[in-house]
PDB file of C-alpha atoms in Angstrom:
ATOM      1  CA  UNK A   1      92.129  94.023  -0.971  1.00  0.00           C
ATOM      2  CA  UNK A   2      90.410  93.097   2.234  1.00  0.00           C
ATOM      3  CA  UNK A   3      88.644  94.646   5.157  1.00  0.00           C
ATOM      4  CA  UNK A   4      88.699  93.653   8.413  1.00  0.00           C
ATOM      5  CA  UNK A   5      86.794  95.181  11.215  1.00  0.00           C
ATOM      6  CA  UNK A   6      87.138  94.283  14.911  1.00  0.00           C
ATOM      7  CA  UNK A   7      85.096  94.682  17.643  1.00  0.00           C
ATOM      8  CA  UNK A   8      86.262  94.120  21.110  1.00  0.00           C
ATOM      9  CA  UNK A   9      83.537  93.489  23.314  1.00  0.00           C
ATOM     10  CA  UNK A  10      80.170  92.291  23.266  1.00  0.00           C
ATOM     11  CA  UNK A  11      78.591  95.988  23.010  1.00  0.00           C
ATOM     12  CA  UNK A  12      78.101  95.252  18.846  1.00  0.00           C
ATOM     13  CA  UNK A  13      77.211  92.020  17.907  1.00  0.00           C
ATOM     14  CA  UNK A  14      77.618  90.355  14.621  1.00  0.00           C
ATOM     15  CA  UNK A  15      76.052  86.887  13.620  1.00  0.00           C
ATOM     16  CA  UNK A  16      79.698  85.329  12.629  1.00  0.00           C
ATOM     17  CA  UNK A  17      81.445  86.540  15.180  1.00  0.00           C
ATOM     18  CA  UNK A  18      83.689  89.607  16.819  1.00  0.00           C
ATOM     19  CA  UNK A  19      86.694  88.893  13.844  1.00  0.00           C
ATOM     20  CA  UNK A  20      84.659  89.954  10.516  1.00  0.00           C
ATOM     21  CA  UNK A  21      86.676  89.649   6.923  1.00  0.00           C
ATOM     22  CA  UNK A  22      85.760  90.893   3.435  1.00  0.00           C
ATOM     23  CA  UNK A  23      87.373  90.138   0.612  1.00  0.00           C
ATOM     24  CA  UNK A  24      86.797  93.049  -1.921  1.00  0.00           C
ATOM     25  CA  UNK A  25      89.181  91.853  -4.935  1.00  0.00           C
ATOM     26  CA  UNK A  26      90.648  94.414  -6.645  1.00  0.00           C
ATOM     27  CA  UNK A  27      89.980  97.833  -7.279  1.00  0.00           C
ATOM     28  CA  UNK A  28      91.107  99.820 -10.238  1.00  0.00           C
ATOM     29  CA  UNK A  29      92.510 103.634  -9.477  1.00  0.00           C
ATOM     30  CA  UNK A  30      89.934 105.961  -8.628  1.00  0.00           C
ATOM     31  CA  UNK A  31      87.355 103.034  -8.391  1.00  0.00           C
ATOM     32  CA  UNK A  32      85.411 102.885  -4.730  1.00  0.00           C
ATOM     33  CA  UNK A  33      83.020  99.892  -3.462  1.00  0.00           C
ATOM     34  CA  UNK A  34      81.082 100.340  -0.535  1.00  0.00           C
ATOM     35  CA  UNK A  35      80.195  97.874   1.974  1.00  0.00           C
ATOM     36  CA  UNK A  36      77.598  97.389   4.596  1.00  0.00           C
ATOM     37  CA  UNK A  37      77.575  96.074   7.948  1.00  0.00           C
ATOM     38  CA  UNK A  38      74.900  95.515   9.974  1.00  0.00           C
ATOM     39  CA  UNK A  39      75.779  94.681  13.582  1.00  0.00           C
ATOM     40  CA  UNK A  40      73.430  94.447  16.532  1.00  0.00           C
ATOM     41  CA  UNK A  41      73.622  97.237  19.615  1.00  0.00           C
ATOM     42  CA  UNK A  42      73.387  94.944  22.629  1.00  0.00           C
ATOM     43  CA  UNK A  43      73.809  97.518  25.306  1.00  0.00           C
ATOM     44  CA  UNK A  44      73.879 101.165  25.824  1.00  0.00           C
ATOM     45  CA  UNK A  45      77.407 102.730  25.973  1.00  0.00           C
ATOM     46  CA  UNK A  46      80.482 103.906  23.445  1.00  0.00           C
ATOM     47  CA  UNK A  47      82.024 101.557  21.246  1.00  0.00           C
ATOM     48  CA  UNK A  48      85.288 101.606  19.372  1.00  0.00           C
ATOM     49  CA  UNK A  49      85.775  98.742  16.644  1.00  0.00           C
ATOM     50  CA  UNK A  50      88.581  99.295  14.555  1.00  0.00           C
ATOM     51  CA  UNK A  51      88.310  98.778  10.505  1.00  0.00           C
ATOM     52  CA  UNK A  52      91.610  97.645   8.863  1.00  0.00           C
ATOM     53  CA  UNK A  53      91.871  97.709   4.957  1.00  0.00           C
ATOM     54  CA  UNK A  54      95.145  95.767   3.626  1.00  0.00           C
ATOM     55  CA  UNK A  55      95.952  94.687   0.476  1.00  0.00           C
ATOM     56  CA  UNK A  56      98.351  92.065  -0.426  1.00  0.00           C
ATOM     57  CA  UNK A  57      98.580  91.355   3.278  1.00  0.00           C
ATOM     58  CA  UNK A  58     100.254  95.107   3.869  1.00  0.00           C
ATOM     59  CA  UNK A  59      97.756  97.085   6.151  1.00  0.00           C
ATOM     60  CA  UNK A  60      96.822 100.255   4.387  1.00  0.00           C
ATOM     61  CA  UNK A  61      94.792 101.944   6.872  1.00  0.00           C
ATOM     62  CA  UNK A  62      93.676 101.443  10.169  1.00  0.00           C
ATOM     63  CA  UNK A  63      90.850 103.115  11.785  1.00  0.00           C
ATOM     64  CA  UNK A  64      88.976 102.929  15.620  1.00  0.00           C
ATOM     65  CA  UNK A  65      85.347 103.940  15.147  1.00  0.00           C
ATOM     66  CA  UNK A  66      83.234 106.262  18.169  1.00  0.00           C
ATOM     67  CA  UNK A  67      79.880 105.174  18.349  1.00  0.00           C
ATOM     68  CA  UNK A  68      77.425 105.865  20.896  1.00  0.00           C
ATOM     69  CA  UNK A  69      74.743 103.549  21.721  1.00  0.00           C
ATOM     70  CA  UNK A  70      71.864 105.379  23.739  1.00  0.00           C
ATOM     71  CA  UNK A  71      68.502 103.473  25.032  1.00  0.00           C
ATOM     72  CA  UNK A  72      65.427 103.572  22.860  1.00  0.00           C
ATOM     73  CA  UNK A  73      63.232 106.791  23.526  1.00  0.00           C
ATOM     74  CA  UNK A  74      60.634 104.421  22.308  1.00  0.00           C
ATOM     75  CA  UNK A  75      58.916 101.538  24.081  1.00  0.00           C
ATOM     76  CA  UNK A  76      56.542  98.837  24.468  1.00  0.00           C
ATOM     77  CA  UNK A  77      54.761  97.800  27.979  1.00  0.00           C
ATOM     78  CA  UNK A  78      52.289  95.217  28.213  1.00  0.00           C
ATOM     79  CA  UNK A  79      49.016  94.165  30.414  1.00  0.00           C
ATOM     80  CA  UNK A  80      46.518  91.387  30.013  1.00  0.00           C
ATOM     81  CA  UNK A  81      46.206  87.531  30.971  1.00  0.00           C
ATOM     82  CA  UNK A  82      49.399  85.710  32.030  1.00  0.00           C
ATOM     83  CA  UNK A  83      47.256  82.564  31.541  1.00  0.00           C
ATOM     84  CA  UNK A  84      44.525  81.082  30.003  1.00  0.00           C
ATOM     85  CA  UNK A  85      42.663  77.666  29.028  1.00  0.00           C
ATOM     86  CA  UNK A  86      42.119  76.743  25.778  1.00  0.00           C
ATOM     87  CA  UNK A  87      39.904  78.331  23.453  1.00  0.00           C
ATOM     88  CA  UNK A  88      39.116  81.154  26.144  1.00  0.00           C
ATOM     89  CA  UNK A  89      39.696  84.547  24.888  1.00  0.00           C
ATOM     90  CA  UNK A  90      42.643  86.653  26.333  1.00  0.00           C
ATOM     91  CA  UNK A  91      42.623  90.070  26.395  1.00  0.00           C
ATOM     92  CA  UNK A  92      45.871  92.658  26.245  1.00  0.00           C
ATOM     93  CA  UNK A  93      46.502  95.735  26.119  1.00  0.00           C
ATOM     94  CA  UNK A  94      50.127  97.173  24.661  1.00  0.00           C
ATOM     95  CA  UNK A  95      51.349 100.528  25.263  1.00  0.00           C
ATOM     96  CA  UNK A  96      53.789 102.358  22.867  1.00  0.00           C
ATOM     97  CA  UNK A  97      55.369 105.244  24.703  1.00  0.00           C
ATOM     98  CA  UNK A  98      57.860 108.473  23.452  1.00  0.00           C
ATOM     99  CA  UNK A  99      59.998 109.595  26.013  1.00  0.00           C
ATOM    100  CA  UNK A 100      61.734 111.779  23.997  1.00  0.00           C
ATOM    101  CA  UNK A 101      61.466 115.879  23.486  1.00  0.00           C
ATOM    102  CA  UNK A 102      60.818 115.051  20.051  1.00  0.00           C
ATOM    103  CA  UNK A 103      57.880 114.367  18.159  1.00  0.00           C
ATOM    104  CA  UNK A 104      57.927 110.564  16.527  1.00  0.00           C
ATOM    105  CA  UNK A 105      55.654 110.117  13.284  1.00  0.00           C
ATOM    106  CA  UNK A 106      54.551 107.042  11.484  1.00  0.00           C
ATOM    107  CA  UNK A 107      55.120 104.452  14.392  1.00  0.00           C
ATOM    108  CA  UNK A 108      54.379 100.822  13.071  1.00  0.00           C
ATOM    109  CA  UNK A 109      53.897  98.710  15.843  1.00  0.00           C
ATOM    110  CA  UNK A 110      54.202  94.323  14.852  1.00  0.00           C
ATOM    111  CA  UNK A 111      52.941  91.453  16.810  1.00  0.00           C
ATOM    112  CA  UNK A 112      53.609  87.977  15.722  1.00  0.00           C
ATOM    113  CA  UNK A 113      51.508  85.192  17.300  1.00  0.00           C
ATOM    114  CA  UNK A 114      52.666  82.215  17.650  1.00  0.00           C
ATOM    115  CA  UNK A 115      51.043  78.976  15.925  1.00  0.00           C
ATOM    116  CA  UNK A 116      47.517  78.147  17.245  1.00  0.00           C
ATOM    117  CA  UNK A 117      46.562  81.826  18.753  1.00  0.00           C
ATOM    118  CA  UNK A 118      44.158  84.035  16.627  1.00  0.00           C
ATOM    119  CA  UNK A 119      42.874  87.365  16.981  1.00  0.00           C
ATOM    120  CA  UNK A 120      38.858  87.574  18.186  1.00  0.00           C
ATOM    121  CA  UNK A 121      36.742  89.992  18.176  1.00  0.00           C
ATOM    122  CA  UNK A 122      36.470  93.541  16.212  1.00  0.00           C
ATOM    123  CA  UNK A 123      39.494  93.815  13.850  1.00  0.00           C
ATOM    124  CA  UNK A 124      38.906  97.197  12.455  1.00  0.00           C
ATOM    125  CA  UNK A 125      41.495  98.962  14.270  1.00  0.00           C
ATOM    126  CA  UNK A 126      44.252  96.851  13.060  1.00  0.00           C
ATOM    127  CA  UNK A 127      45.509  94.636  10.478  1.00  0.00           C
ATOM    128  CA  UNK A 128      45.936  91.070  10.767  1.00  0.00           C
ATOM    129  CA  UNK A 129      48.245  88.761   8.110  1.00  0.00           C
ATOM    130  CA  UNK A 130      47.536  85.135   8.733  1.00  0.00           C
ATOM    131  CA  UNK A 131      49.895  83.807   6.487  1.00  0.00           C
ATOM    132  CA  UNK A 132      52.485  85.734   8.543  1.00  0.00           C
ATOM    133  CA  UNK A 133      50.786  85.418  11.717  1.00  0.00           C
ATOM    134  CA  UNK A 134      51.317  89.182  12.392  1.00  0.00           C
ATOM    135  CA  UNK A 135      48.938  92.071  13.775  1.00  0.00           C
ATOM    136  CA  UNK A 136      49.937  95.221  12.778  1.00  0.00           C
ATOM    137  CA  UNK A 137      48.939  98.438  14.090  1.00  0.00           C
ATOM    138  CA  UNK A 138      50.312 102.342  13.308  1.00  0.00           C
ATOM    139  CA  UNK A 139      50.292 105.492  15.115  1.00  0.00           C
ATOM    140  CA  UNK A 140      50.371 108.539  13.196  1.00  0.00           C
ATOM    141  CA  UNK A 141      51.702 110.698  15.714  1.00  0.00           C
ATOM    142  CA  UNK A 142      53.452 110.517  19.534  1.00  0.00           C
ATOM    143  CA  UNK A 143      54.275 114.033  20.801  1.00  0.00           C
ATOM    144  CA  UNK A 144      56.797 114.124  23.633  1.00  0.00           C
ATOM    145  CA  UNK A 145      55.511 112.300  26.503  1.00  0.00           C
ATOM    146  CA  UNK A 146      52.744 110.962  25.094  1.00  0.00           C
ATOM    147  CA  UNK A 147      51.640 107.076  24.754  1.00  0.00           C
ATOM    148  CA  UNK A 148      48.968 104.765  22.326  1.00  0.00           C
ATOM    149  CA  UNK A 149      47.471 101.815  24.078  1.00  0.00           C
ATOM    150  CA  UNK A 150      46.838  99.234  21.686  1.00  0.00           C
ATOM    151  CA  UNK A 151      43.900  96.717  22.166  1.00  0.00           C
ATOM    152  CA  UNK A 152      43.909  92.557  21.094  1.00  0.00           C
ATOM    153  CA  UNK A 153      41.805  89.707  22.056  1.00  0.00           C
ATOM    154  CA  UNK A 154      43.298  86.363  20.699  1.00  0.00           C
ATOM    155  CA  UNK A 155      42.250  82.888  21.783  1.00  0.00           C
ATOM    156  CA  UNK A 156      44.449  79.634  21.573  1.00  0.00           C
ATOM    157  CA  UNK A 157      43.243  76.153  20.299  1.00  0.00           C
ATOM    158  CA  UNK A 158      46.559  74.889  21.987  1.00  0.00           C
ATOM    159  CA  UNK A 159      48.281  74.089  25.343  1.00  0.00           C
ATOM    160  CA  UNK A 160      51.994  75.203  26.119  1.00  0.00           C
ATOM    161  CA  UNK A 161      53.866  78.330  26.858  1.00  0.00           C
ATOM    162  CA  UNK A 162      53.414  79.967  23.368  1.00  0.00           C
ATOM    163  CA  UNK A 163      55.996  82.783  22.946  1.00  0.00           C
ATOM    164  CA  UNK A 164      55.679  86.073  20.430  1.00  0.00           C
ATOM    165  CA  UNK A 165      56.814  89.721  20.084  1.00  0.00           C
ATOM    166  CA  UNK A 166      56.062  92.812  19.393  1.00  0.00           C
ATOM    167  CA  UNK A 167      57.880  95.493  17.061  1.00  0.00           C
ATOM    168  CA  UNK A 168      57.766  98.715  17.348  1.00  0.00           C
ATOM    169  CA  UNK A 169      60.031 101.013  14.709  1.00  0.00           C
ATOM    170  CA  UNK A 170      59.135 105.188  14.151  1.00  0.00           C
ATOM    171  CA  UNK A 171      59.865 107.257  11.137  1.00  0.00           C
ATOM    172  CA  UNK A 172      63.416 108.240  12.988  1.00  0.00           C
ATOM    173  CA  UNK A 173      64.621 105.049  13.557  1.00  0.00           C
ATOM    174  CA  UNK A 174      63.692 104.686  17.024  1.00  0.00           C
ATOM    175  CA  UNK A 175      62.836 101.059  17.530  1.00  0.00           C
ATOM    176  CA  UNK A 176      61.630  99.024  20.687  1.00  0.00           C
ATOM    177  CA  UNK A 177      61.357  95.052  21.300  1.00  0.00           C
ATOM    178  CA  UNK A 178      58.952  93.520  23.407  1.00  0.00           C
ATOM    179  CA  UNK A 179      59.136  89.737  23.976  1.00  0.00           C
ATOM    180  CA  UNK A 180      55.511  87.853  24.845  1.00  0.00           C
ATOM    181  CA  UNK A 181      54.121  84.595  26.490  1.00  0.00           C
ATOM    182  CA  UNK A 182      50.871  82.865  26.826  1.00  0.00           C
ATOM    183  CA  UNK A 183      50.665  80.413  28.984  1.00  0.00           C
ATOM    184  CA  UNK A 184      47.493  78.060  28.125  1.00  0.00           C
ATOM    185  CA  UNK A 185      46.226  75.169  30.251  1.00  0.00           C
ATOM    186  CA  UNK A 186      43.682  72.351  28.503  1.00  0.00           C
ATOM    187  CA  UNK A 187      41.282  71.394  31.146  1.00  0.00           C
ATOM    188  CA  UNK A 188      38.696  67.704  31.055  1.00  0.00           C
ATOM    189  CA  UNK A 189      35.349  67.697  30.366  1.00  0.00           C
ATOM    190  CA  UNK A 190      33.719  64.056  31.044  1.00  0.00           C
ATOM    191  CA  UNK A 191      29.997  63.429  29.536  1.00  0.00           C
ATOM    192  CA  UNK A 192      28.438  60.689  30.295  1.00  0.00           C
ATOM    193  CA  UNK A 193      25.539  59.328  27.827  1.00  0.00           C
ATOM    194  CA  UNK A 194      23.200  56.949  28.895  1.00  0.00           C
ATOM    195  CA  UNK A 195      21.856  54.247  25.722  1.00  0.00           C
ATOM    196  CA  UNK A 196      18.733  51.804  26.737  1.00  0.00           C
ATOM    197  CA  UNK A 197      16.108  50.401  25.845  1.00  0.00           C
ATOM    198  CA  UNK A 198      12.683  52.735  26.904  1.00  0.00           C
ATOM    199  CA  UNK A 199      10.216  49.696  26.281  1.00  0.00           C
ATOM    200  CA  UNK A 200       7.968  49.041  29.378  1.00  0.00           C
ATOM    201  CA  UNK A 201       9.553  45.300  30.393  1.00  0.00           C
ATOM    202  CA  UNK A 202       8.047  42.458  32.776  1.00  0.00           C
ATOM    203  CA  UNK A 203       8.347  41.623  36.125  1.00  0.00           C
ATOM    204  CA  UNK A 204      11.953  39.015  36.238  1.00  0.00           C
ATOM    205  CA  UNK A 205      12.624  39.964  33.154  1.00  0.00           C
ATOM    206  CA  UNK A 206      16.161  41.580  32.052  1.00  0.00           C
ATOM    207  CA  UNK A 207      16.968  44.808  30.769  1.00  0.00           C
ATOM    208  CA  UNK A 208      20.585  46.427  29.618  1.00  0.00           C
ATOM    209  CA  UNK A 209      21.727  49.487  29.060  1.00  0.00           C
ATOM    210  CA  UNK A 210      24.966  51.331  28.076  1.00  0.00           C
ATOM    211  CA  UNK A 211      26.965  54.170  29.870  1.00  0.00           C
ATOM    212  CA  UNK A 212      29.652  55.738  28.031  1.00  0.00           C
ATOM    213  CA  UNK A 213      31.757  58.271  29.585  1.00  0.00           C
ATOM    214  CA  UNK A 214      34.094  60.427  27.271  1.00  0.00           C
ATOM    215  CA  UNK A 215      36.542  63.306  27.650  1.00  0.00           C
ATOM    216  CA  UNK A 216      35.520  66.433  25.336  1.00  0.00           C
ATOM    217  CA  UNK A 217      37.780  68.747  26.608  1.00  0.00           C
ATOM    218  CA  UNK A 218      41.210  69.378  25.921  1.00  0.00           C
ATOM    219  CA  UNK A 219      43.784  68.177  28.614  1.00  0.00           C
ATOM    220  CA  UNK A 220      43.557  64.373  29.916  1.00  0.00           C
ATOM    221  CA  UNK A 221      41.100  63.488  32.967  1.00  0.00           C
ATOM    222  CA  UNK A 222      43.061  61.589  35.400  1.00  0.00           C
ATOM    223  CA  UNK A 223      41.299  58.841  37.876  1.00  0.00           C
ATOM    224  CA  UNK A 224      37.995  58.557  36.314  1.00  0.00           C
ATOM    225  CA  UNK A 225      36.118  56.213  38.443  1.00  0.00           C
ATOM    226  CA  UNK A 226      32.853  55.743  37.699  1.00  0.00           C
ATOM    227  CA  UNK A 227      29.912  54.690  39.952  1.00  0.00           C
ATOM    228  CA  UNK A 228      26.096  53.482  39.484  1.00  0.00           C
ATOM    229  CA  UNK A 229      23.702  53.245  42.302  1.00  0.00           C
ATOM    230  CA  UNK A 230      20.809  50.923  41.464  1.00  0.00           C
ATOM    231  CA  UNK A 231      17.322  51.644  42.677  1.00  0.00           C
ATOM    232  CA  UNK A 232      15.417  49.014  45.212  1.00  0.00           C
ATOM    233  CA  UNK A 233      13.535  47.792  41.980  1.00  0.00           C
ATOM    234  CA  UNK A 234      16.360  46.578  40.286  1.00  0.00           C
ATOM    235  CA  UNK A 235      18.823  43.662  41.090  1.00  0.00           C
ATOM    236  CA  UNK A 236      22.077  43.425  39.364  1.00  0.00           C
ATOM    237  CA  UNK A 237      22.408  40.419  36.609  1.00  0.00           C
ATOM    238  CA  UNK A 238      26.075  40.912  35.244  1.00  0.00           C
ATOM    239  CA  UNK A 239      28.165  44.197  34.269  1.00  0.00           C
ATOM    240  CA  UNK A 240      31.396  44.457  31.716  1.00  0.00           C
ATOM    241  CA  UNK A 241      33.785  47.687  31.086  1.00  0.00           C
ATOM    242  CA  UNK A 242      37.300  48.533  30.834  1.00  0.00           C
ATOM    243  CA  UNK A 243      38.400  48.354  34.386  1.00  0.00           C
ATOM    244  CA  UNK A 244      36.946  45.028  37.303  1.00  0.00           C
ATOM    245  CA  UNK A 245      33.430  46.409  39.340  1.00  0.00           C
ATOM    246  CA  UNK A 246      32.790  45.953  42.749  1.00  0.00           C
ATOM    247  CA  UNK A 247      29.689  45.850  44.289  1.00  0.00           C
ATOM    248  CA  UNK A 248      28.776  46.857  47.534  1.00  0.00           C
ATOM    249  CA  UNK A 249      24.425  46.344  47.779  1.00  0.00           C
ATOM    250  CA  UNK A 250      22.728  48.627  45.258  1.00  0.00           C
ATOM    251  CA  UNK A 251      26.065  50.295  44.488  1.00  0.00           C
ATOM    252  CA  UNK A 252      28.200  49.410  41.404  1.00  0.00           C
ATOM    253  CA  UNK A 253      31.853  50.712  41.242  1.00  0.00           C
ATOM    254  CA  UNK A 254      34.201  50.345  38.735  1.00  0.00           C
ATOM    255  CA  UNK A 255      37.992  50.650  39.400  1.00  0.00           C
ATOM    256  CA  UNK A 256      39.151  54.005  38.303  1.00  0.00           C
ATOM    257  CA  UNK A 257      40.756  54.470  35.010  1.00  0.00           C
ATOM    258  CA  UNK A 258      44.599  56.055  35.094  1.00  0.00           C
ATOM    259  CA  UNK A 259      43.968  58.624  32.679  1.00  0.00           C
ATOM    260  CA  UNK A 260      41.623  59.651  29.494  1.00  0.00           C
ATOM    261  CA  UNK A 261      42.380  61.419  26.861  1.00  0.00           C
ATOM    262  CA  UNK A 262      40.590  64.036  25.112  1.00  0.00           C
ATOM    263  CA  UNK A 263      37.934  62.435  22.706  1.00  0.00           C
ATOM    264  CA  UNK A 264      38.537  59.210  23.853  1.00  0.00           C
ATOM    265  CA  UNK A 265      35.797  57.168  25.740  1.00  0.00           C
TER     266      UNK A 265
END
């Protein structure tokens, strides 16, 4: 025997296709099997697949299903910071709302980060799974009407557009989707460190030092030139460094450097 349902539009989705088949061998008289099938309501409106059950390729019955998709009484809204740097803390609030005349009970409401943002800050009024990357918070109760707004500061040690969701699923079955993005931005941070020798020296006599200029933040620095302006004491003997100097009376100028990456000098 086989079963074959149909469904023609794009109102119910399935993951193989609109043209499902399912073998279910043989059944013996008075035997029954039953078989699920989970398909995906991608709009609102009524739907009419039709089931056909055959066996030995002679239909036996054929059925057209009424189902009525309706919107989600429940749902998820969110406010907070669009965009951030990295390893600055980000602050959202999500709001789970029942706009139906019914009360909804037992209201477990998901977020899964995505890799490189954590949750900051107090974590007593939720639950947070790092091997799943999911916060998880639940609402007893919505009456009719009535709304939770649910509080998270998370902070990023990465830069990108770093997507997520949010779940939220009641007692009844009422579910609600919410997709997320955090946009993060590294930013440059030169520091330059000065190495010489502190010793009091003679009159004509030479003295070195070192200047090294690195990038401790997180994005690249882009044109670092760097500059030294000598004081009327001091006359200038010879100078070396990644990029040719110039020098224009007491002033020193190296040619700028293209771009430097974080933690390199």
């Amino acid at each position: 025997m086989k079963l074959s349902t149909l469904f023609h539009d794009n109102g119910l989705q399935h993951v193989k296709g609109r043209h499902l088949d399912k073998v279910i061998g043989t059944l013996a008289p008075g035997q029954s099997q039953r078989i699920d099938l989970k398909v995906t309501a991608a709009e609102e409106g009524r739907f009419a697949p039709t089931v056909v059950l055959s066996a030995n390729d002679v239909e036996q019955e054929n059925r057209t299903l009424d189902l009525n998709v309706i919107k989600s009484r429940l749902t998820l809204s969110r406010e907070g910071h669009a965009r951030r740097f990295v390893n600055r803390p980000a602050e959202f609030s999500t709001r789970v709302a029942n706009h139906s005349i019914e009360v909804m009970k037992d209201v477990h409401i998901v977020e899964t980060l995505p890799p490189g943002v954590m949750p900051v800050g107090e974590m007593t009024k939720y639950r947070w799974n790092p091997k799943t990357r999911t916060v998880e918070w639940i609402v007893s109760q919505l009456g009719p009407g009535q709304f939770s707004d649910l509080k998270l500061n998370v902070v990023s040690d990465r830069a990108g557009e770093l997507k997520g969701k949010i779940e939220a699923v009641a007692a009844n079955g009422q579910r609600a989707e919410l997709p997320t993005m955090l946009e993060v931005q590294g930013f440059p941070a030169l520091k330059v460190d000065i190495h010489g020798d502190d010793k009091p020296v003679a009159v004509d006599e030479q003295v070195s030092m070192r200047v090294t200029v690195s990038n401790q933040g997180s994005a690249a620095a882009t044109s670092v030139q760097a500059m030294f302006e000598l004081p009327p004491e001091l006359k200038l003997v010879g100078a070396e460094g990644p990029a040719k100097f110039t020098q224009d009376g007491n002033m020193v100028t190296f040619a700028a450097l293209e771009e430097l990456a974080p933690s390199e000098k």
